[in-house]
Coordinates of C-alpha atoms in Angstrom, one line a residue:
M3 CA 1.1 -8.6 -28.6
I4 CA -1.7 -8.0 -26.1
I5 CA -3.2 -11.1 -24.0
R6 CA -6.7 -10.7 -23.7
P7 CA -7.8 -11.4 -19.8
R8 CA -8.8 -14.9 -19.5
L9 CA -12.4 -16.1 -19.0
R10 CA -12.2 -16.5 -15.5
N11 CA -10.8 -12.6 -14.9
L12 CA -13.9 -11.4 -17.6
G13 CA -16.3 -10.9 -14.2
R14 CA -13.7 -8.9 -12.3
L15 CA -13.0 -6.6 -15.5
R16 CA -16.8 -5.6 -15.4
E17 CA -16.4 -4.9 -11.9
I18 CA -13.3 -2.7 -12.4
V19 CA -14.6 -0.8 -15.4
G20 CA -17.7 -0.7 -13.1
V21 CA -16.2 0.7 -10.2
F22 CA -14.2 3.3 -12.0
T23 CA -17.5 4.4 -14.3
K24 CA -19.1 4.7 -10.6
Y25 CA -16.9 7.1 -9.6
G26 CA -16.5 9.6 -12.7
F27 CA -13.6 7.9 -14.4
S28 CA -15.6 6.5 -17.4
H29 CA -13.7 8.6 -19.8
I30 CA -10.5 6.4 -19.0
F31 CA -12.2 3.6 -21.1
R32 CA -13.4 6.2 -23.8
R33 CA -10.6 4.5 -26.5
I34 CA -11.0 1.0 -25.0
H35 CA -14.0 -0.2 -27.0
I36 CA -14.1 -3.6 -25.0
A37 CA -14.0 -1.9 -21.7
E38 CA -16.4 1.0 -22.8
Q39 CA -18.8 -1.6 -23.9
V40 CA -18.5 -3.4 -20.5
A41 CA -19.6 0.2 -19.0
T42 CA -22.3 0.6 -21.1
W43 CA -23.9 -2.7 -20.4
L44 CA -23.4 -1.8 -16.3
G45 CA -25.9 1.4 -17.1
R46 CA -24.0 3.2 -14.6
K47 CA -24.0 6.7 -14.3
D48 CA -21.2 9.2 -12.6
I49 CA -23.1 9.2 -8.9
S50 CA -20.4 10.9 -6.8
Q51 CA -19.9 14.7 -6.9
N52 CA -16.8 14.6 -4.8
P53 CA -13.3 16.3 -6.2
P54 CA -11.8 13.5 -8.5
E55 CA -9.0 12.9 -6.2
V56 CA -11.4 12.2 -3.6
N57 CA -13.3 9.9 -6.3
L58 CA -10.0 8.5 -7.2
R59 CA -9.2 7.2 -3.5
L60 CA -12.7 5.7 -2.7
A61 CA -12.7 3.6 -6.2
L62 CA -9.4 2.2 -5.3
E63 CA -10.6 1.3 -1.6
E64 CA -13.9 0.0 -2.8
L65 CA -11.8 -2.6 -5.7
G66 CA -9.7 -4.0 -2.8
T67 CA -6.1 -5.0 -2.0
T68 CA -4.4 -4.4 -5.2
F69 CA -5.9 -1.6 -5.9
I70 CA -5.2 0.1 -2.8
K71 CA -1.3 -1.0 -3.2
I72 CA -1.7 1.1 -6.4
G73 CA -2.7 3.9 -5.2
Q74 CA 0.1 3.7 -2.2
I75 CA 2.7 3.4 -5.2
L76 CA 0.9 6.1 -7.0
S77 CA 1.2 8.4 -3.9
T78 CA 4.7 8.6 -4.1
R79 CA 4.8 9.3 -8.4
I80 CA 5.0 13.2 -7.7
D81 CA 6.3 13.2 -11.4
V82 CA 3.1 11.3 -12.9
L83 CA 0.1 12.9 -10.8
P84 CA -0.4 16.4 -9.4
E85 CA 0.3 17.0 -5.8
S86 CA -3.4 17.2 -4.8
F87 CA -4.0 13.3 -6.0
C88 CA -0.7 12.3 -4.3
R89 CA -1.7 14.0 -1.0
E90 CA -5.4 12.3 -1.1
L91 CA -3.8 8.6 -2.0
R92 CA -1.7 8.8 1.1
K93 CA -4.9 8.8 3.0
L94 CA -5.7 4.9 1.5
Q95 CA -5.8 3.3 4.9
D96 CA -4.9 -0.5 3.9
E97 CA -6.8 -2.2 7.1
A98 CA -9.0 -5.1 6.7
P99 CA -11.0 -7.3 8.7
P100 CA -8.7 -10.1 10.2
V101 CA -9.6 -13.8 8.7
S102 CA -10.4 -16.4 11.7
F103 CA -7.1 -17.8 13.4
D104 CA -8.1 -21.2 12.4
Q105 CA -7.0 -20.3 8.9
I106 CA -4.2 -18.5 10.2
K107 CA -3.0 -21.2 12.1
L108 CA -3.3 -23.3 8.6
I109 CA -1.3 -21.4 6.8
I110 CA 1.5 -21.1 9.3
E111 CA 1.9 -24.7 9.7
K112 CA 1.5 -25.3 5.9
E113 CA 4.6 -22.8 5.4
L114 CA 6.5 -24.3 8.3
K115 CA 5.4 -28.0 7.5
K116 CA 5.2 -28.8 10.7
P117 CA 2.8 -28.1 13.5
L118 CA 2.6 -24.9 15.5
A119 CA 3.3 -26.2 18.7
E120 CA 6.9 -27.5 17.5
V121 CA 8.0 -23.9 16.5
F122 CA 6.1 -21.8 18.9
E123 CA 5.4 -21.8 22.7
E124 CA 2.5 -19.3 22.6
V125 CA 0.9 -17.7 19.6
D126 CA -1.8 -15.2 20.2
P127 CA -5.0 -15.9 18.4
L128 CA -5.6 -11.7 18.5
P129 CA -3.8 -10.1 15.7
L130 CA -1.8 -7.3 16.6
A131 CA -3.0 -5.6 13.2
S132 CA -4.7 -6.7 10.1
A133 CA -4.2 -5.3 6.3
S134 CA -5.7 -6.5 3.1
I135 CA -2.6 -8.6 2.2
A136 CA -1.4 -9.9 5.8
Q137 CA -2.2 -9.9 9.1
V138 CA 0.1 -9.7 12.5
H139 CA 0.2 -11.9 15.6
Q140 CA 2.4 -12.0 18.4
G141 CA 4.2 -15.2 19.4
I142 CA 6.9 -16.8 21.6
L143 CA 9.3 -19.0 20.0
K144 CA 10.8 -22.2 21.6
G145 CA 13.5 -20.6 23.6
G146 CA 11.4 -17.6 24.7
Q147 CA 12.1 -14.9 22.5
K148 CA 8.7 -12.8 21.6
V149 CA 8.4 -12.0 17.5
A150 CA 5.8 -10.8 15.4
I151 CA 4.1 -13.0 13.0
K152 CA 3.0 -11.8 9.6
V153 CA 1.1 -14.1 8.1
Q154 CA -0.5 -13.8 4.2
K155 CA -4.1 -14.0 4.1
P156 CA -5.5 -17.2 2.0
G157 CA -6.4 -16.2 -1.7
V158 CA -4.5 -12.7 -2.0
E159 CA -1.8 -14.0 -4.4
E160 CA -4.4 -15.5 -6.9
R161 CA -6.5 -12.2 -6.5
V162 CA -3.1 -10.1 -6.9
I163 CA -2.6 -11.9 -10.0
S164 CA -5.9 -12.1 -11.5
D165 CA -6.2 -8.2 -11.0
L166 CA -2.4 -7.4 -12.7
E167 CA -3.5 -9.6 -15.5
I168 CA -6.3 -7.3 -16.3
L169 CA -4.3 -4.2 -15.7
T170 CA -1.7 -5.2 -18.2
Y171 CA -4.4 -6.0 -20.4
L172 CA -5.9 -2.6 -20.7
A173 CA -2.8 -0.6 -20.4
H174 CA -1.2 -2.4 -23.7
L175 CA -4.6 -1.8 -25.1
T176 CA -4.7 1.9 -24.6
D177 CA -1.3 2.6 -25.5
R178 CA -1.7 0.6 -28.8
L179 CA -4.9 2.5 -29.6
R180 CA -3.1 6.0 -28.6
P181 CA 0.1 5.9 -30.3
G182 CA 2.3 8.9 -29.5
Q183 CA 0.6 10.0 -26.3
Q184 CA 2.0 12.5 -24.0
G185 CA 3.2 11.4 -20.6
V186 CA 4.4 8.0 -19.1
P187 CA 2.6 5.0 -21.2
L188 CA 0.0 3.5 -18.9
S189 CA 2.1 -0.2 -20.0
E190 CA 5.0 1.1 -18.0
I191 CA 3.3 2.3 -14.9
V192 CA 1.4 -0.7 -14.5
A193 CA 4.8 -2.7 -15.1
E194 CA 6.1 -0.8 -12.1
F195 CA 2.8 -1.8 -10.2
Q196 CA 3.5 -5.5 -11.1
K197 CA 6.9 -5.5 -10.1
H198 CA 6.0 -3.9 -6.5
S199 CA 2.9 -5.9 -6.3
M200 CA 4.7 -9.3 -6.6
R201 CA 7.4 -8.5 -4.2
E202 CA 5.2 -7.3 -1.7
I203 CA 3.3 -10.8 -1.7
D204 CA 6.5 -12.0 -1.3
F205 CA 7.8 -12.1 2.5
I206 CA 11.3 -13.3 0.9
F207 CA 11.9 -9.6 -0.6
E208 CA 10.8 -8.2 2.7
A209 CA 13.3 -10.1 4.8
I210 CA 16.0 -9.4 2.6
N211 CA 15.4 -5.7 2.7
A212 CA 15.4 -6.0 6.3
R213 CA 18.5 -7.7 6.4
K214 CA 20.5 -5.5 4.5
F215 CA 19.0 -2.2 6.4
R216 CA 20.2 -3.9 9.3
E217 CA 23.8 -4.4 8.0
N218 CA 23.9 -1.2 6.6
F219 CA 23.0 0.3 9.7
K220 CA 25.3 -1.6 11.9
G221 CA 27.0 0.6 14.5
V222 CA 24.9 3.8 13.9
E223 CA 23.5 4.4 17.4
G224 CA 20.0 5.5 17.9
V225 CA 18.5 4.0 14.4
Y226 CA 17.4 0.3 14.5
F227 CA 15.9 -2.5 12.5
P228 CA 14.4 -5.5 13.7
K229 CA 16.1 -8.7 13.1
I230 CA 14.5 -11.2 10.7
I231 CA 14.1 -15.2 11.7
G232 CA 15.3 -16.5 8.5
K233 CA 14.8 -20.1 9.2
H234 CA 11.1 -20.0 9.8
T235 CA 10.8 -17.0 6.9
T236 CA 8.9 -18.6 3.9
R237 CA 7.1 -16.5 0.6
R238 CA 4.0 -16.2 3.0
L239 CA 5.1 -16.0 6.3
L240 CA 7.2 -13.3 8.0
I241 CA 8.8 -13.9 11.5
M242 CA 10.9 -11.2 13.0
E243 CA 11.7 -10.1 16.7
L244 CA 8.6 -8.1 18.2
I245 CA 9.5 -4.4 18.9
E246 CA 7.4 -2.8 21.8
G247 CA 7.4 0.7 21.3
L248 CA 5.5 3.9 20.1
P249 CA 4.2 4.3 16.9
L250 CA 5.3 8.2 15.8
S251 CA 1.3 7.8 14.2
R252 CA 0.5 8.0 17.7
L253 CA 2.3 10.3 19.3
T254 CA 0.7 12.8 21.7
P255 CA 2.2 15.7 23.6
E256 CA 2.0 13.7 27.0
K257 CA 4.1 11.1 25.3
M258 CA 6.4 13.4 23.8
E259 CA 7.2 15.1 27.1
N260 CA 10.1 13.0 28.3
L261 CA 11.6 12.9 24.8
D262 CA 14.0 15.1 22.8
G263 CA 11.8 15.6 19.5
S264 CA 14.1 17.7 17.9
E265 CA 17.1 15.2 18.2
L266 CA 14.7 12.4 17.0
A267 CA 14.1 14.2 14.2
R268 CA 17.6 14.9 13.1
R269 CA 18.3 11.1 13.7
G270 CA 15.3 10.3 11.4
V271 CA 16.3 12.6 8.5
E272 CA 20.1 11.8 8.7
A273 CA 19.3 8.2 8.6
V274 CA 17.4 8.8 5.4
F275 CA 20.1 10.6 4.1
K276 CA 22.7 7.8 4.8
M277 CA 20.1 5.4 3.1
I278 CA 20.0 7.4 -0.2
F279 CA 23.3 9.1 -0.6
E280 CA 25.7 6.7 1.3
D281 CA 24.2 3.2 0.8
G282 CA 22.2 3.5 -2.5
F283 CA 19.4 1.5 -0.6
F284 CA 16.5 3.3 0.9
H285 CA 13.1 3.0 2.6
A286 CA 10.8 4.7 0.2
D287 CA 7.8 5.0 2.7
P288 CA 9.3 6.4 5.9
H289 CA 5.9 7.9 7.1
P290 CA 5.0 8.0 10.7
G291 CA 3.3 4.7 10.9
N292 CA 6.3 2.8 9.8
V293 CA 8.7 4.3 12.5
M294 CA 8.3 3.5 15.9
I295 CA 10.3 4.9 19.3
R296 CA 11.8 2.4 22.0
Q297 CA 11.1 4.1 24.9
E298 CA 13.7 2.9 27.3
N299 CA 16.7 4.0 25.3
A300 CA 14.8 6.7 22.8
E301 CA 15.9 4.2 19.7
L302 CA 13.9 5.0 16.3
V303 CA 13.2 1.8 15.0
F304 CA 12.1 1.4 10.9
L305 CA 9.5 -1.1 10.2
D306 CA 7.7 -2.2 6.9
F307 CA 10.1 -2.9 4.5
G308 CA 8.2 -3.8 1.1
M309 CA 8.6 -0.7 -0.6
V310 CA 12.3 0.3 -1.2
G311 CA 14.5 2.0 -3.4
A312 CA 17.8 1.4 -5.1
V313 CA 20.2 3.8 -6.7
D314 CA 23.6 3.2 -8.2
Y315 CA 26.7 5.1 -7.6
E316 CA 26.6 7.3 -10.2
T317 CA 22.8 8.0 -9.9
R318 CA 23.6 9.3 -6.0
R319 CA 26.5 11.4 -7.1
N320 CA 24.2 13.4 -9.7
M321 CA 21.6 13.6 -7.5
V322 CA 24.0 15.2 -4.9
R323 CA 25.0 17.8 -7.5
L324 CA 21.4 18.2 -8.5
L325 CA 20.2 19.1 -5.0
F326 CA 23.4 21.6 -4.1
S327 CA 22.7 23.3 -7.4
A328 CA 19.1 24.0 -6.4
L329 CA 20.4 25.2 -2.9
Q330 CA 23.0 27.4 -4.5
K331 CA 20.0 28.5 -6.8
D332 CA 21.7 27.8 -9.9
A333 CA 19.1 27.0 -12.5
A334 CA 21.4 26.5 -15.4
R335 CA 23.5 23.9 -13.5
M336 CA 20.3 22.3 -12.8
V337 CA 19.0 22.2 -16.3
D338 CA 22.6 21.2 -17.5
I339 CA 22.6 18.2 -15.0
L340 CA 18.5 17.0 -15.8
T341 CA 19.4 17.2 -19.2
E342 CA 22.7 15.0 -19.2
E343 CA 21.6 12.5 -16.2
F344 CA 18.1 12.3 -15.5
L345 CA 15.6 13.5 -18.1
I346 CA 14.2 10.5 -20.1
T347 CA 12.3 12.9 -22.9
P348 CA 14.1 15.7 -24.5
V349 CA 13.8 19.5 -23.5
E350 CA 12.3 21.3 -26.4
F351 CA 12.8 24.8 -24.8
P352 CA 15.7 24.9 -22.5
Q353 CA 15.7 28.5 -22.2
S354 CA 11.9 28.4 -21.1
L355 CA 12.7 25.3 -18.5
R356 CA 15.7 27.5 -16.8
V357 CA 13.5 30.6 -16.6
D358 CA 10.6 28.8 -14.9
L359 CA 13.4 27.0 -12.7
N360 CA 14.8 30.1 -11.8
E361 CA 11.5 31.4 -10.7
I362 CA 11.0 28.2 -8.1
L363 CA 14.3 28.6 -6.4
E364 CA 13.9 32.3 -5.9
R365 CA 10.7 31.7 -4.4
Y366 CA 11.8 29.2 -1.9
I367 CA 15.6 29.2 -1.5
S368 CA 16.4 32.0 1.0
S369 CA 19.6 33.1 3.0
S370 CA 18.4 31.1 5.7
L371 CA 17.0 27.7 5.1
Q372 CA 15.4 27.2 8.0
E373 CA 12.3 28.9 6.2
L374 CA 12.4 26.2 3.1
N375 CA 9.5 23.9 2.6
L376 CA 10.7 21.1 1.0
K377 CA 7.7 19.7 0.1
D378 CA 6.3 22.9 -1.6
M379 CA 9.0 23.4 -3.6
I380 CA 9.5 19.4 -4.7
S381 CA 5.7 19.7 -5.9
D382 CA 6.6 23.1 -7.9
F383 CA 9.6 21.0 -9.2
F384 CA 7.3 18.2 -10.7
Y385 CA 4.8 20.6 -11.8
L386 CA 7.3 22.4 -13.9
L387 CA 8.4 18.9 -15.3
R388 CA 4.8 18.2 -16.3
K389 CA 4.2 21.4 -17.8
H390 CA 7.4 21.1 -20.2
K391 CA 6.2 17.7 -21.0
L392 CA 9.5 15.9 -19.3
R393 CA 9.8 12.4 -18.0
V394 CA 12.3 11.5 -15.6
P395 CA 12.8 7.8 -14.1
A396 CA 10.6 6.6 -11.5
H397 CA 13.3 6.3 -9.0
L398 CA 14.1 9.7 -8.6
S399 CA 10.5 10.5 -7.7
S400 CA 10.9 8.1 -5.0
L401 CA 13.7 9.2 -3.9
L402 CA 12.5 12.9 -3.9
R403 CA 9.5 11.5 -2.4
A404 CA 11.2 9.8 0.4
L405 CA 12.8 13.0 1.5
V406 CA 9.5 15.0 1.5
V407 CA 8.2 12.2 3.6
A408 CA 11.2 12.3 6.1
E409 CA 10.7 15.9 6.5
G410 CA 6.5 15.4 7.4
T411 CA 8.0 12.7 9.5
G412 CA 10.6 14.9 11.4
M413 CA 7.8 17.5 12.0
V414 CA 5.7 15.0 14.1
L415 CA 8.5 14.9 16.4
D416 CA 9.3 18.9 16.6
P417 CA 6.6 20.8 14.9
H418 CA 9.3 23.2 14.1
F419 CA 11.7 21.1 12.1
T420 CA 13.3 21.6 8.9
V421 CA 15.3 19.4 6.6
A422 CA 16.8 22.1 4.6
P423 CA 19.7 22.7 6.9
H424 CA 20.4 19.0 7.6
L425 CA 20.3 18.4 3.9
E426 CA 22.8 21.1 3.0
K427 CA 24.9 19.8 5.9
F428 CA 24.8 16.4 4.7
L429 CA 25.2 17.5 1.0
R430 CA 28.5 19.1 1.8
K431 CA 29.6 16.2 3.5
S432 CA 28.7 13.9 0.6
M433 CA 30.4 16.3 -2.2
T434 CA 33.9 15.7 0.0
G435 CA 33.1 11.7 -0.5
F436 CA 32.2 11.9 -4.2
F437 CA 34.9 14.6 -5.2
G438 CA 37.8 14.1 -2.9
F439 CA 41.2 13.2 -3.7
K440 CA 40.3 9.3 -3.2
T441 CA 37.5 9.3 -5.3
T442 CA 39.1 11.8 -8.4
S443 CA 41.8 9.7 -8.2
R444 CA 39.9 6.4 -8.8
D445 CA 38.0 8.1 -11.7
L446 CA 41.3 9.6 -13.2
V447 CA 42.5 5.8 -13.2
N448 CA 39.1 4.7 -15.2
Y449 CA 39.5 7.7 -17.8
I450 CA 43.0 6.7 -18.4
L451 CA 42.2 3.0 -18.8
D452 CA 39.2 4.0 -21.1
W453 CA 41.2 6.4 -23.1
K454 CA 43.8 3.4 -23.6
K455 CA 41.3 0.9 -24.5
L456 CA 39.7 3.8 -27.2
S457 CA 43.8 4.0 -28.6
E458 CA 43.9 0.5 -29.1
E459 CA 40.8 0.0 -30.7
F460 CA 40.5 3.4 -33.0
P461 CA 43.0 2.0 -36.0
D462 CA 41.2 -1.4 -36.4
K463 CA 37.7 0.4 -36.1
S464 CA 38.4 2.9 -38.4
H465 CA 40.1 0.8 -41.1
E466 CA 37.0 -1.4 -40.7
A467 CA 34.6 1.5 -41.2
L468 CA 36.8 3.2 -44.2
N469 CA 36.7 -0.2 -45.9
Q470 CA 32.8 -0.3 -45.7
L471 CA 32.7 3.3 -46.8
T472 CA 34.7 2.5 -50.2
G473 CA 33.2 -0.6 -50.7
G474 CA 29.7 1.3 -50.3
K475 CA 28.6 -0.9 -47.4
L476 CA 28.5 1.8 -45.0
G477 CA 24.5 2.4 -44.1
I478 CA 23.3 5.2 -41.7
R479 CA 20.0 4.4 -39.9
I480 CA 18.1 7.6 -38.8
K481 CA 15.1 6.7 -36.5
I482 CA 12.6 10.1 -36.0
Q483 CA 9.7 9.7 -33.5
E484 CA 7.6 11.8 -35.4
M485 CA 7.5 10.0 -38.9
E486 CA 7.2 6.8 -37.4
N487 CA 3.7 7.7 -35.7
L488 CA 2.9 9.4 -39.2
N489 CA 3.8 6.6 -40.9
R490 CA 1.2 4.8 -38.5
R491 CA -1.5 7.3 -39.3
L492 CA -1.1 7.1 -42.6
E493 CA -1.1 3.2 -42.8
S494 CA -4.1 3.3 -40.5
A495 CA -6.1 5.8 -43.2
S496 CA -4.9 3.9 -45.9
A497 CA -6.2 0.8 -44.4
R498 CA -9.9 2.4 -43.6
L499 CA -9.9 4.3 -47.1
S500 CA -9.1 0.7 -48.8
L501 CA -12.0 -0.8 -46.6
S502 CA -14.2 1.9 -47.7
I503 CA -13.6 1.2 -51.6
L504 CA -14.2 -2.7 -51.0
L505 CA -17.6 -1.7 -48.9
G506 CA -18.7 0.4 -51.8
C507 CA -17.9 -2.2 -54.7
L508 CA -19.4 -4.8 -52.7
L509 CA -22.8 -2.6 -52.0
I510 CA -22.9 -1.8 -55.9
G511 CA -22.1 -5.3 -57.2
S512 CA -24.7 -6.7 -54.5
S513 CA -27.4 -4.4 -55.8
L514 CA -26.9 -4.9 -59.7
M515 CA -26.7 -9.0 -58.6
Y516 CA -30.0 -8.9 -56.5
T517 CA -31.9 -6.0 -59.0
N518 CA -30.9 -7.5 -62.4
F519 CA -31.3 -11.4 -61.8
P520 CA -34.4 -11.7 -59.5
N521 CA -35.5 -14.6 -61.2
I522 CA -32.0 -16.4 -60.8
R523 CA -31.8 -17.6 -57.3
F524 CA -28.3 -18.5 -57.2
I525 CA -27.3 -15.1 -58.1
S526 CA -30.0 -13.3 -56.1
I527 CA -29.0 -15.1 -52.8
L528 CA -25.1 -14.0 -53.6
G529 CA -26.8 -10.5 -53.6
I530 CA -28.5 -10.7 -50.0
L531 CA -25.1 -12.3 -49.1
G532 CA -23.2 -9.5 -50.2
F533 CA -25.5 -7.2 -48.6
T534 CA -25.3 -9.1 -45.4
F535 CA -21.3 -9.1 -45.7
S536 CA -21.1 -5.2 -46.5
A537 CA -23.3 -4.6 -43.3
I538 CA -20.8 -6.7 -41.2
L539 CA -17.8 -4.7 -42.9
G540 CA -19.8 -1.4 -42.4
V541 CA -20.0 -2.1 -38.5
F542 CA -16.3 -3.0 -38.5
L543 CA -15.4 0.4 -40.6
A544 CA -17.4 2.3 -38.2
I545 CA -15.7 1.1 -35.1
E546 CA -12.5 1.6 -36.5
M547 CA -13.0 5.0 -37.5
F548 CA -14.6 5.7 -33.7
R549 CA -11.5 4.4 -32.1
H550 CA -9.2 6.8 -34.3
R551 CA -11.5 9.7 -34.4

């Protein structure tokens, strides 16, 4: 069931449709009758001559908080959008004017349930940073510890929830009006936006993520995660130790003179490898703005834990197999692994996919992995998936994108850095762990237990199936997606045909009553009412035919 946006959201719906229409995306609403009407009422034309990817970024920036976050999430979905769009969306600047400190103070005291002076010795009224969702202030706790205070701005949660309601409505309406469309359903993409956005405005999730990273990297030298002050953290207030260092986004050649960029780059990508392949819990956006260097000990510090990814043991093991097969230029094995473990949609032409995949591997994988451009190879890989109309889980694209971003961050520290040699070394180490004697022995025990369970259940299950078969109670259900789509189209066509016949009969009957009995007022009024109802029915039929053209 599609839930229409609440009355209070209609103004915002009109604004959203208007902005997208302004930047040349009115075609998005072509099959959404209500939204298309809104665009028509606005009377706006496409006014920007920029490339579509630039227009999309400008539209998201103009629509504010929720849409900036959506753009940032979309920039990681290289399985959904071409690389040119993802690259442009990475330019989205989540910067906003700060709100007054008086408002921030009220929120902090409301969340702490006590006056500011009881918790802090000092809070700097000038923010360190200000984004659309929150702003950060420097403070000193009672006891002297320096902290960073992240405070959610007033009205953010209500605005995000309102925008998500509208997007959910539009996405479900689009999917309903376009059954069987190719690609990822819009409602599925919006559901992912909703999950990430709701977690991003709940700072407790970020605190949990930070603690988990800190625990996973306990004892790992050269990589640090800030400590969360848990007793003062709430849904709208996050307090962590203040890290004073140099953000990678502000690095200059002069500031790099006393640092070993090559070693820092190696340490950073190996930290990301550990997150993905060992811990199964990774920072989904390790770009230079989210990494700092503590210059006194040349320690890499990761920040901002709102966007994270998680993968289970089997997925990690299959990812190692897939990437190792790629580095070995084994296209056939890659197709097998993709088909068995990752693809959501079936491969229609496996041989064609294998040939195209082999071409990519031959283009990028050479004897010297120092020359491999991981970013371009992964971009071509996802282009290939879109070409063959194949879908993969969102976590796979997020994981591969994290590798690409880690490579880019490494190149900030060392312009000659390439991630491939370090990746191959780490994959070989992971292969030993995933497929070594200890793991194989454990898997063997599980297989034996599975066979034991099967052998115990087989006699009863087979006896039950035979009884149903001999009693004529055994049924077989075959579900064919194409047949279901065809049935829906036939039902829709037959409904419109029935309406057309009804409309014709109504028009003929009304005409006969009005022309043959002009002096009998009651019957002539019925004829006029019939004409009126026919006009309404005709408009409705025209709308339905327009929607399904």
